[in-house]
């Protein structure tokens, strides 16, 4: 592959797509670590209880809410 | 930057096409993601299931590890869905 191919439109699109995938992946894995620690306090069972799965889902959504507040606060300081 | 080439050293190596490069990169990324995930599984399930390391792995510890792996994968799915359904 010619090095100039790195700046081709298809390559740029590919790299952007992979970059986005990597960011989403990192976010899901970070949040899974955090929410696992918060919500799964006992020994893992053969099935999640309804409160455990609700906690995981709430945990991820509240993180996004928090993110929004932090972004707003931070922007108002600029 | 030098161009990417495939294959072992020597005269037989050929230049990688753009699509080969993309395929290679996807494959390598997928491997890296999987490795990182397994590392997290090791960390989390060790903390949960091997609380007092004994002279050998007990049956309850190994079944705890299996359940922990299954639940962690499930947890990651729940978190992913919660993030993207909004």
Tab-separated table of N, CA and C in Angstrom:
chain	number	residue	atom	x	y	z
A	1	UNK	N	0.834	-1.197	0.000
A	1	UNK	CA	0.000	0.000	0.000
A	1	UNK	C	0.866	1.244	0.000
A	2	UNK	N	0.563	2.149	-0.876
A	2	UNK	CA	1.302	3.389	-0.949
A	2	UNK	C	0.949	4.255	0.263
A	3	UNK	N	1.949	4.880	0.929
A	3	UNK	CA	1.640	5.698	2.112
A	3	UNK	C	0.610	6.790	1.836
A	4	UNK	N	0.564	7.269	0.610
A	4	UNK	CA	-0.405	8.334	0.302
A	4	UNK	C	-1.844	7.815	0.398
A	5	UNK	N	-2.008	6.483	0.344
A	5	UNK	CA	-3.347	5.894	0.473
A	5	UNK	C	-3.952	6.168	1.850
A	6	UNK	N	-3.098	6.473	2.837
A	6	UNK	CA	-3.599	6.767	4.179
A	6	UNK	C	-4.493	7.998	4.191
A	7	UNK	N	-4.298	8.891	3.236
A	7	UNK	CA	-5.135	10.089	3.233
A	7	UNK	C	-6.293	9.982	2.241
A	8	UNK	N	-6.470	8.797	1.671
A	8	UNK	CA	-7.595	8.627	0.748
A	8	UNK	C	-8.908	8.736	1.517
A	9	UNK	N	-9.978	9.180	0.846
A	9	UNK	CA	-11.271	9.333	1.540
A	9	UNK	C	-11.755	8.041	2.200
A	10	UNK	N	-11.571	6.906	1.495
A	10	UNK	CA	-12.048	5.634	2.088
A	10	UNK	C	-11.281	5.331	3.372
A	11	UNK	N	-9.959	5.585	3.328
A	11	UNK	CA	-9.142	5.304	4.508
A	11	UNK	C	-9.509	6.235	5.652
A	12	UNK	N	-9.731	7.494	5.339
A	12	UNK	CA	-10.130	8.448	6.381
A	12	UNK	C	-11.447	8.022	7.014
A	13	UNK	N	-12.384	7.599	6.174
A	13	UNK	CA	-13.679	7.169	6.690
A	13	UNK	C	-13.521	5.932	7.571
A	14	UNK	N	-12.697	5.022	7.102
A	14	UNK	CA	-12.430	3.799	7.871
A	14	UNK	C	-11.819	4.132	9.231
A	15	UNK	N	-10.816	5.012	9.215
A	15	UNK	CA	-10.132	5.349	10.465
A	15	UNK	C	-11.065	6.072	11.434
A	16	UNK	N	-11.881	6.971	10.919
A	16	UNK	CA	-12.839	7.665	11.782
A	16	UNK	C	-13.836	6.696	12.403
A	17	UNK	N	-14.289	5.763	11.578
A	17	UNK	CA	-15.238	4.756	12.052
A	17	UNK	C	-14.612	3.905	13.164
A	18	UNK	N	-13.359	3.515	12.962
A	18	UNK	CA	-12.687	2.688	13.971
A	18	UNK	C	-12.399	3.494	15.236
A	19	UNK	N	-12.102	4.781	15.049
A	19	UNK	CA	-11.854	5.648	16.200
A	19	UNK	C	-13.113	5.742	17.053
A	20	UNK	N	-14.244	5.938	16.379
A	20	UNK	CA	-15.510	6.037	17.088
A	20	UNK	C	-15.838	4.729	17.810
A	21	UNK	N	-15.608	3.616	17.103
A	21	UNK	CA	-15.857	2.308	17.706
A	21	UNK	C	-14.994	2.126	18.955
A	22	UNK	N	-13.725	2.556	18.868
A	22	UNK	CA	-12.812	2.418	20.003
A	22	UNK	C	-13.291	3.254	21.188
A	23	UNK	N	-13.804	4.464	20.901
A	23	UNK	CA	-14.277	5.323	21.982
A	23	UNK	C	-15.506	4.738	22.664
A	24	UNK	N	-16.441	4.230	21.859
A	24	UNK	CA	-17.647	3.626	22.425
A	24	UNK	C	-17.290	2.398	23.249
A	25	UNK	N	-16.388	1.605	22.688
A	25	UNK	CA	-15.930	0.402	23.364
A	25	UNK	C	-15.331	0.723	24.728
A	26	UNK	N	-14.501	1.759	24.748
A	26	UNK	CA	-13.837	2.134	25.988
A	26	UNK	C	-14.858	2.617	27.005
A	27	UNK	N	-15.833	3.370	26.514
A	27	UNK	CA	-16.841	3.891	27.415
A	27	UNK	C	-17.660	2.762	28.041
A	28	UNK	N	-18.109	1.821	27.201
A	28	UNK	CA	-18.884	0.698	27.728
A	28	UNK	C	-18.041	-0.104	28.716
A	29	UNK	N	-16.763	-0.320	28.396
A	29	UNK	CA	-16.001	-1.175	29.312
A	29	UNK	C	-15.688	-0.466	30.624
A	30	UNK	N	-15.415	0.835	30.561
A	30	UNK	CA	-15.187	1.592	31.806
A	30	UNK	C	-16.423	1.592	32.687
A	31	UNK	N	-17.569	1.860	32.038
A	31	UNK	CA	-18.816	1.930	32.801
A	31	UNK	C	-19.214	0.573	33.351
A	32	UNK	N	-18.917	-0.473	32.604
A	32	UNK	CA	-19.242	-1.809	33.113
A	32	UNK	C	-18.453	-2.083	34.394
A	33	UNK	N	-17.163	-1.694	34.386
A	33	UNK	CA	-16.353	-1.865	35.599
A	33	UNK	C	-16.985	-1.117	36.770
A	34	UNK	N	-17.309	0.153	36.545
A	34	UNK	CA	-17.858	0.985	37.631
A	34	UNK	C	-19.187	0.453	38.130
A	35	UNK	N	-20.081	0.133	37.197
A	35	UNK	CA	-21.424	-0.272	37.597
A	35	UNK	C	-21.421	-1.681	38.199
A	36	UNK	N	-20.538	-2.518	37.720
A	36	UNK	CA	-20.378	-3.853	38.318
A	36	UNK	C	-19.998	-3.688	39.791
A	37	UNK	N	-19.015	-2.846	40.057
A	37	UNK	CA	-18.570	-2.648	41.436
A	37	UNK	C	-19.684	-2.074	42.316
A	38	UNK	N	-20.484	-1.187	41.751
A	38	UNK	CA	-21.552	-0.573	42.545
A	38	UNK	C	-22.737	-1.510	42.738
A	39	UNK	N	-23.088	-2.249	41.708
A	39	UNK	CA	-24.372	-2.970	41.732
A	39	UNK	C	-24.273	-4.441	42.112
A	40	UNK	N	-23.154	-5.073	41.802
A	40	UNK	CA	-23.053	-6.512	42.082
A	40	UNK	C	-22.206	-6.682	43.339
A	41	UNK	N	-22.886	-6.640	44.467
A	41	UNK	CA	-22.149	-6.641	45.725
A	41	UNK	C	-21.911	-8.046	46.260
A	42	UNK	N	-22.816	-8.968	45.946
A	42	UNK	CA	-22.650	-10.338	46.432
A	42	UNK	C	-21.883	-11.209	45.454
A	43	UNK	N	-21.886	-12.512	45.716
A	43	UNK	CA	-21.272	-13.451	44.775
A	43	UNK	C	-22.186	-13.580	43.559
A	44	UNK	N	-21.613	-13.629	42.356
A	44	UNK	CA	-22.454	-13.703	41.159
A	44	UNK	C	-23.313	-14.966	41.156
A	45	UNK	N	-24.609	-14.809	40.912
A	45	UNK	CA	-25.507	-15.950	40.862
A	45	UNK	C	-25.667	-16.452	39.444
A	46	UNK	N	-26.589	-17.420	39.259
A	46	UNK	CA	-26.756	-17.970	37.923
A	46	UNK	C	-27.647	-17.059	37.069
A	47	UNK	N	-28.196	-16.027	37.701
A	47	UNK	CA	-29.046	-15.084	36.993
A	47	UNK	C	-28.979	-13.766	37.758
A	48	UNK	N	-29.071	-12.628	37.064
A	48	UNK	CA	-29.133	-11.365	37.791
A	48	UNK	C	-30.500	-11.238	38.433
A	49	UNK	N	-30.569	-10.677	39.633
A	49	UNK	CA	-31.872	-10.354	40.203
A	49	UNK	C	-32.376	-9.126	39.464
A	50	UNK	N	-33.702	-8.869	39.583
A	50	UNK	CA	-34.227	-7.720	38.835
A	50	UNK	C	-33.638	-6.424	39.376
A	51	UNK	N	-33.312	-6.410	40.675
A	51	UNK	CA	-32.732	-5.172	41.207
A	51	UNK	C	-31.294	-4.988	40.723
A	52	UNK	N	-30.578	-6.096	40.538
A	52	UNK	CA	-29.216	-5.966	40.006
A	52	UNK	C	-29.231	-5.430	38.575
A	53	UNK	N	-30.113	-5.998	37.728
A	53	UNK	CA	-30.086	-5.503	36.347
A	53	UNK	C	-30.620	-4.081	36.243
A	54	UNK	N	-31.614	-3.738	37.090
A	54	UNK	CA	-32.087	-2.350	37.086
A	54	UNK	C	-30.975	-1.413	37.549
A	55	UNK	N	-30.222	-1.838	38.547
A	55	UNK	CA	-29.121	-1.012	39.054
A	55	UNK	C	-28.078	-0.769	37.963
A	56	UNK	N	-27.730	-1.810	37.219
A	56	UNK	CA	-26.731	-1.664	36.141
A	56	UNK	C	-27.209	-0.663	35.095
A	57	UNK	N	-28.476	-0.803	34.725
A	57	UNK	CA	-29.025	0.071	33.705
A	57	UNK	C	-29.128	1.521	34.203
A	58	UNK	N	-29.618	1.682	35.439
A	58	UNK	CA	-29.687	3.020	36.027
A	58	UNK	C	-28.305	3.637	36.170
A	59	UNK	N	-27.361	2.827	36.596
A	59	UNK	CA	-25.996	3.299	36.810
A	59	UNK	C	-25.441	3.911	35.529
A	60	UNK	N	-25.633	3.217	34.410
A	60	UNK	CA	-25.110	3.724	33.137
A	60	UNK	C	-25.837	5.013	32.733
A	61	UNK	N	-27.158	5.041	32.931
A	61	UNK	CA	-27.901	6.233	32.525
A	61	UNK	C	-27.592	7.433	33.417
A	62	UNK	N	-27.440	7.207	34.702
A	62	UNK	CA	-27.107	8.315	35.601
A	62	UNK	C	-25.704	8.853	35.324
A	63	UNK	N	-24.844	7.977	34.877
A	63	UNK	CA	-23.502	8.433	34.508
A	63	UNK	C	-23.591	9.432	33.359
A	64	UNK	N	-24.485	9.122	32.402
A	64	UNK	CA	-24.656	10.038	31.274
A	64	UNK	C	-25.257	11.361	31.730
A	65	UNK	N	-26.212	11.310	32.670
A	65	UNK	CA	-26.787	12.551	33.213
A	65	UNK	C	-25.698	13.384	33.873
A	66	UNK	N	-24.872	12.690	34.660
A	66	UNK	CA	-23.792	13.385	35.346
A	66	UNK	C	-22.850	14.026	34.343
A	67	UNK	N	-22.543	13.283	33.311
A	67	UNK	CA	-21.658	13.778	32.268
A	67	UNK	C	-22.162	15.100	31.693
A	68	UNK	N	-23.472	15.165	31.485
A	68	UNK	CA	-24.083	16.370	30.932
A	68	UNK	C	-23.900	17.562	31.872
A	69	UNK	N	-24.136	17.322	33.169
A	69	UNK	CA	-23.994	18.399	34.155
A	69	UNK	C	-22.545	18.888	34.215
A	70	UNK	N	-21.629	17.932	34.211
A	70	UNK	CA	-20.208	18.310	34.265
A	70	UNK	C	-19.828	19.138	33.039
A	71	UNK	N	-20.270	18.699	31.874
A	71	UNK	CA	-19.959	19.439	30.650
A	71	UNK	C	-20.497	20.861	30.722
A	72	UNK	N	-21.739	20.999	31.206
A	72	UNK	CA	-22.351	22.330	31.299
A	72	UNK	C	-21.592	23.221	32.271
A	73	UNK	N	-21.273	22.665	33.455
A	73	UNK	CA	-20.532	23.430	34.460
A	73	UNK	C	-19.196	23.870	33.898
A	74	UNK	N	-18.567	22.936	33.237
A	74	UNK	CA	-17.226	23.207	32.715
A	74	UNK	C	-17.285	24.283	31.638
A	75	UNK	N	-18.293	24.198	30.780
A	75	UNK	CA	-18.414	25.197	29.718
A	75	UNK	C	-18.691	26.578	30.289
A	76	UNK	N	-19.477	26.630	31.380
A	76	UNK	CA	-19.808	27.942	31.936
A	76	UNK	C	-18.602	28.580	32.619
A	77	UNK	N	-17.554	27.796	32.866
A	77	UNK	CA	-16.339	28.343	33.483
A	77	UNK	C	-15.384	28.929	32.460
A	78	UNK	N	-15.608	28.569	31.215
A	78	UNK	CA	-14.642	29.017	30.178
A	78	UNK	C	-14.724	30.527	29.975
B	1	UNK	N	7.055	7.771	6.352
B	1	UNK	CA	6.629	6.450	6.817
B	1	UNK	C	6.796	5.449	5.681
B	2	UNK	N	7.284	4.319	6.032
B	2	UNK	CA	7.438	3.271	5.035
B	2	UNK	C	6.064	2.666	4.738
B	3	UNK	N	5.939	2.090	3.572
B	3	UNK	CA	4.648	1.477	3.258
B	3	UNK	C	4.493	0.168	4.021
B	4	UNK	N	3.240	-0.230	4.212
B	4	UNK	CA	2.972	-1.470	4.923
B	4	UNK	C	3.193	-2.644	3.991
B	5	UNK	N	3.766	-3.683	4.487
B	5	UNK	CA	3.866	-4.864	3.644
B	5	UNK	C	3.505	-6.094	4.447
B	6	UNK	N	3.026	-7.079	3.762
B	6	UNK	CA	2.616	-8.309	4.451
B	6	UNK	C	3.666	-9.383	4.266
B	7	UNK	N	3.414	-10.471	4.905
B	7	UNK	CA	4.217	-11.656	4.656
B	7	UNK	C	5.534	-11.634	5.393
B	8	UNK	N	6.222	-12.743	5.330
B	8	UNK	CA	7.508	-12.849	5.998
B	8	UNK	C	8.534	-12.079	5.181
B	9	UNK	N	9.694	-11.971	5.759
B	9	UNK	CA	10.747	-11.220	5.088
B	9	UNK	C	11.147	-11.942	3.801
B	10	UNK	N	11.860	-11.260	2.992
B	10	UNK	CA	12.354	-11.902	1.781
B	10	UNK	C	11.657	-11.397	0.542
B	11	UNK	N	12.027	-11.975	-0.550
B	11	UNK	CA	11.563	-11.479	-1.840
B	11	UNK	C	10.077	-11.746	-2.049
B	12	UNK	N	9.510	-12.734	-1.279
B	12	UNK	CA	8.122	-13.109	-1.483
B	12	UNK	C	7.111	-12.109	-0.941
B	13	UNK	N	7.563	-11.189	-0.077
B	13	UNK	CA	6.599	-10.277	0.529
B	13	UNK	C	6.057	-9.307	-0.510
B	14	UNK	N	4.761	-8.999	-0.346
B	14	UNK	CA	4.171	-8.081	-1.311
B	14	UNK	C	3.542	-6.921	-0.576
B	15	UNK	N	3.290	-5.878	-1.312
B	15	UNK	CA	2.675	-4.718	-0.686
B	15	UNK	C	1.218	-4.995	-0.394
B	16	UNK	N	0.773	-4.494	0.765
B	16	UNK	CA	-0.595	-4.715	1.190
B	16	UNK	C	-1.515	-3.751	0.456
B	17	UNK	N	-2.633	-4.264	0.019
B	17	UNK	CA	-3.601	-3.352	-0.590
B	17	UNK	C	-4.329	-2.613	0.529
B	18	UNK	N	-5.040	-1.583	0.147
B	18	UNK	CA	-5.769	-0.806	1.147
B	18	UNK	C	-6.784	-1.668	1.888
B	19	UNK	N	-7.490	-2.531	1.145
B	19	UNK	CA	-8.501	-3.346	1.812
B	19	UNK	C	-7.868	-4.401	2.718
B	20	UNK	N	-6.710	-4.911	2.324
B	20	UNK	CA	-6.012	-5.855	3.203
B	20	UNK	C	-5.586	-5.170	4.500
B	21	UNK	N	-5.117	-3.944	4.341
B	21	UNK	CA	-4.703	-3.171	5.514
B	21	UNK	C	-5.878	-2.985	6.467
B	22	UNK	N	-7.048	-2.625	5.915
B	22	UNK	CA	-8.228	-2.410	6.758
B	22	UNK	C	-8.639	-3.694	7.467
B	23	UNK	N	-8.616	-4.794	6.737
B	23	UNK	CA	-8.974	-6.078	7.340
B	23	UNK	C	-8.030	-6.428	8.480
B	24	UNK	N	-6.728	-6.250	8.219
B	24	UNK	CA	-5.709	-6.525	9.235
B	24	UNK	C	-5.934	-5.682	10.478
B	25	UNK	N	-6.216	-4.412	10.237
B	25	UNK	CA	-6.375	-3.501	11.361
B	25	UNK	C	-7.597	-3.871	12.189
B	26	UNK	N	-8.695	-4.209	11.503
B	26	UNK	CA	-9.910	-4.625	12.216
B	26	UNK	C	-9.649	-5.846	13.082
B	27	UNK	N	-8.939	-6.791	12.491
B	27	UNK	CA	-8.624	-8.031	13.188
B	27	UNK	C	-7.782	-7.759	14.437
B	28	UNK	N	-6.758	-6.942	14.255
B	28	UNK	CA	-5.861	-6.637	15.369
B	28	UNK	C	-6.592	-5.867	16.467
B	29	UNK	N	-7.470	-4.949	16.054
B	29	UNK	CA	-8.235	-4.199	17.047
B	29	UNK	C	-9.162	-5.124	17.820
B	30	UNK	N	-9.841	-6.023	17.089
B	30	UNK	CA	-10.755	-6.954	17.751
B	30	UNK	C	-9.998	-7.812	18.761
B	31	UNK	N	-8.790	-8.223	18.388
B	31	UNK	CA	-7.977	-9.018	19.316
B	31	UNK	C	-7.607	-8.205	20.547
B	32	UNK	N	-7.246	-6.945	20.321
B	32	UNK	CA	-6.879	-6.077	21.448
B	32	UNK	C	-8.067	-5.846	22.376
B	33	UNK	N	-9.260	-5.611	21.793
B	33	UNK	CA	-10.449	-5.412	22.624
B	33	UNK	C	-10.728	-6.668	23.447
B	34	UNK	N	-10.629	-7.823	22.800
B	34	UNK	CA	-10.917	-9.079	23.494
B	34	UNK	C	-9.920	-9.318	24.625
B	35	UNK	N	-8.655	-9.041	24.355
B	35	UNK	CA	-7.631	-9.231	25.389
B	35	UNK	C	-7.891	-8.358	26.598
B	36	UNK	N	-8.266	-7.108	26.329
B	36	UNK	CA	-8.526	-6.193	27.424
B	36	UNK	C	-9.729	-6.652	28.227
B	37	UNK	N	-10.741	-7.132	27.512
B	37	UNK	CA	-11.946	-7.608	28.188
B	37	UNK	C	-11.625	-8.793	29.096
B	38	UNK	N	-10.833	-9.715	28.586
B	38	UNK	CA	-10.469	-10.889	29.380
B	38	UNK	C	-9.643	-10.483	30.605
B	39	UNK	N	-8.806	-9.479	30.440
B	39	UNK	CA	-8.018	-8.992	31.578
B	39	UNK	C	-8.949	-8.449	32.670
B	40	UNK	N	-9.989	-7.715	32.248
B	40	UNK	CA	-10.955	-7.205	33.224
B	40	UNK	C	-11.704	-8.352	33.895
B	41	UNK	N	-12.078	-9.365	33.090
B	41	UNK	CA	-12.751	-10.536	33.665
B	41	UNK	C	-11.895	-11.182	34.747
B	42	UNK	N	-10.603	-11.324	34.446
B	42	UNK	CA	-9.695	-11.923	35.433
B	42	UNK	C	-9.692	-11.123	36.720
B	43	UNK	N	-9.585	-9.810	36.569
B	43	UNK	CA	-9.511	-8.952	37.745
B	43	UNK	C	-10.792	-9.035	38.571
B	44	UNK	N	-11.945	-8.850	37.872
B	44	UNK	CA	-13.212	-8.791	38.598
B	44	UNK	C	-13.585	-10.133	39.218
B	45	UNK	N	-13.369	-11.212	38.475
B	45	UNK	CA	-13.794	-12.518	38.983
B	45	UNK	C	-12.826	-13.041	40.045
B	46	UNK	N	-11.589	-12.645	39.949
B	46	UNK	CA	-10.655	-13.028	41.009
B	46	UNK	C	-11.083	-12.364	42.317
B	47	UNK	N	-11.386	-11.068	42.237
B	47	UNK	CA	-11.827	-10.347	43.436
B	47	UNK	C	-13.092	-10.962	44.031
B	48	UNK	N	-14.032	-11.335	43.154
B	48	UNK	CA	-15.313	-11.872	43.641
B	48	UNK	C	-15.206	-13.295	44.167
B	49	UNK	N	-14.454	-14.119	43.453
B	49	UNK	CA	-14.556	-15.558	43.719
B	49	UNK	C	-13.401	-16.152	44.525
B	50	UNK	N	-12.223	-15.566	44.418
B	50	UNK	CA	-11.100	-16.137	45.165
B	50	UNK	C	-10.829	-15.213	46.349
B	51	UNK	N	-11.668	-15.321	47.362
B	51	UNK	CA	-11.538	-14.381	48.470
B	51	UNK	C	-10.449	-14.813	49.451
B	52	UNK	N	-10.336	-16.128	49.627
B	52	UNK	CA	-9.255	-16.647	50.500
B	52	UNK	C	-8.555	-17.775	49.765
B	53	UNK	N	-7.491	-17.479	49.040
B	53	UNK	CA	-6.857	-18.524	48.227
B	53	UNK	C	-6.425	-19.713	49.086
B	54	UNK	N	-6.910	-20.899	48.740
B	54	UNK	CA	-6.541	-22.103	49.469
B	54	UNK	C	-5.440	-22.857	48.750
B	55	UNK	N	-5.176	-24.079	49.171
B	55	UNK	CA	-4.083	-24.840	48.561
B	55	UNK	C	-4.460	-25.361	47.175
B	56	UNK	N	-5.761	-25.382	46.862
B	56	UNK	CA	-6.192	-25.686	45.493
B	56	UNK	C	-7.504	-24.963	45.235
B	57	UNK	N	-7.864	-24.891	43.952
B	57	UNK	CA	-9.110	-24.203	43.595
B	57	UNK	C	-10.287	-25.104	43.965
B	58	UNK	N	-11.199	-24.604	44.779
B	58	UNK	CA	-12.325	-25.444	45.185
B	58	UNK	C	-13.391	-25.467	44.100
B	59	UNK	N	-14.282	-26.439	44.218
B	59	UNK	CA	-15.377	-26.552	43.254
B	59	UNK	C	-16.265	-25.321	43.273
B	60	UNK	N	-16.494	-24.776	44.472
B	60	UNK	CA	-17.375	-23.607	44.528
B	60	UNK	C	-16.674	-22.384	43.937
B	61	UNK	N	-15.362	-22.345	44.090
B	61	UNK	CA	-14.643	-21.232	43.453
B	61	UNK	C	-14.728	-21.322	41.934
B	62	UNK	N	-14.522	-22.532	41.398
B	62	UNK	CA	-14.582	-22.597	39.932
B	62	UNK	C	-15.985	-22.355	39.395
B	63	UNK	N	-17.020	-22.811	40.130
B	63	UNK	CA	-18.349	-22.507	39.594
B	63	UNK	C	-18.656	-21.021	39.756
B	64	UNK	N	-18.126	-20.405	40.804
B	64	UNK	CA	-18.287	-18.956	40.958
B	64	UNK	C	-17.648	-18.225	39.778
B	65	UNK	N	-16.470	-18.684	39.361
B	65	UNK	CA	-15.776	-18.041	38.234
B	65	UNK	C	-16.598	-18.147	36.943
B	66	UNK	N	-17.151	-19.354	36.703
B	66	UNK	CA	-17.984	-19.501	35.499
B	66	UNK	C	-19.180	-18.560	35.527
B	67	UNK	N	-19.849	-18.512	36.673
B	67	UNK	CA	-21.020	-17.622	36.770
B	67	UNK	C	-20.600	-16.165	36.643
B	68	UNK	N	-19.468	-15.823	37.252
B	68	UNK	CA	-18.974	-14.453	37.204
B	68	UNK	C	-18.713	-14.016	35.752
B	69	UNK	N	-18.088	-14.888	34.973
B	69	UNK	CA	-17.813	-14.572	33.565
B	69	UNK	C	-19.127	-14.334	32.811
B	70	UNK	N	-20.089	-15.254	33.003
B	70	UNK	CA	-21.381	-15.099	32.327
B	70	UNK	C	-22.070	-13.798	32.732
B	71	UNK	N	-22.094	-13.518	34.038
B	71	UNK	CA	-22.774	-12.312	34.521
B	71	UNK	C	-22.052	-11.054	34.051
B	72	UNK	N	-20.731	-11.096	34.003
B	72	UNK	CA	-20.013	-9.893	33.584
B	72	UNK	C	-20.308	-9.561	32.128
B	73	UNK	N	-20.359	-10.603	31.298
B	73	UNK	CA	-20.695	-10.390	29.888
B	73	UNK	C	-22.118	-9.827	29.780
B	74	UNK	N	-23.014	-10.387	30.593
B	74	UNK	CA	-24.386	-9.894	30.594
B	74	UNK	C	-24.430	-8.428	31.053
B	75	UNK	N	-23.655	-8.113	32.097
B	75	UNK	CA	-23.622	-6.742	32.627
B	75	UNK	C	-23.148	-5.763	31.551
B	76	UNK	N	-22.149	-6.187	30.803
B	76	UNK	CA	-21.636	-5.312	29.762
B	76	UNK	C	-22.690	-5.051	28.677
B	77	UNK	N	-23.508	-6.056	28.396
B	77	UNK	CA	-24.613	-5.877	27.457
B	77	UNK	C	-25.671	-4.914	27.995
B	78	UNK	N	-25.992	-5.057	29.285
B	78	UNK	CA	-27.002	-4.175	29.899
B	78	UNK	C	-26.516	-2.727	29.870
B	79	UNK	N	-25.249	-2.531	30.236
B	79	UNK	CA	-24.674	-1.178	30.243
B	79	UNK	C	-24.674	-0.590	28.824
B	80	UNK	N	-24.254	-1.383	27.860
B	80	UNK	CA	-24.230	-0.914	26.475
B	80	UNK	C	-25.610	-0.496	25.992
B	81	UNK	N	-26.611	-1.337	26.284
B	81	UNK	CA	-27.975	-1.009	25.845
B	81	UNK	C	-28.500	0.238	26.554
B	82	UNK	N	-28.185	0.370	27.847
B	82	UNK	CA	-28.665	1.524	28.611
B	82	UNK	C	-28.071	2.819	28.047
B	83	UNK	N	-26.845	2.758	27.574
B	83	UNK	CA	-26.190	3.956	27.042
B	83	UNK	C	-26.779	4.381	25.717
B	84	UNK	N	-27.114	3.423	24.881
B	84	UNK	CA	-27.450	3.780	23.510
B	84	UNK	C	-28.922	3.784	23.191
B	85	UNK	N	-29.759	3.440	24.170
B	85	UNK	CA	-31.183	3.459	23.832
B	85	UNK	C	-31.787	4.846	24.031
B	86	UNK	N	-31.067	5.718	24.723
B	86	UNK	CA	-31.615	7.058	24.989
B	86	UNK	C	-31.751	7.886	23.715
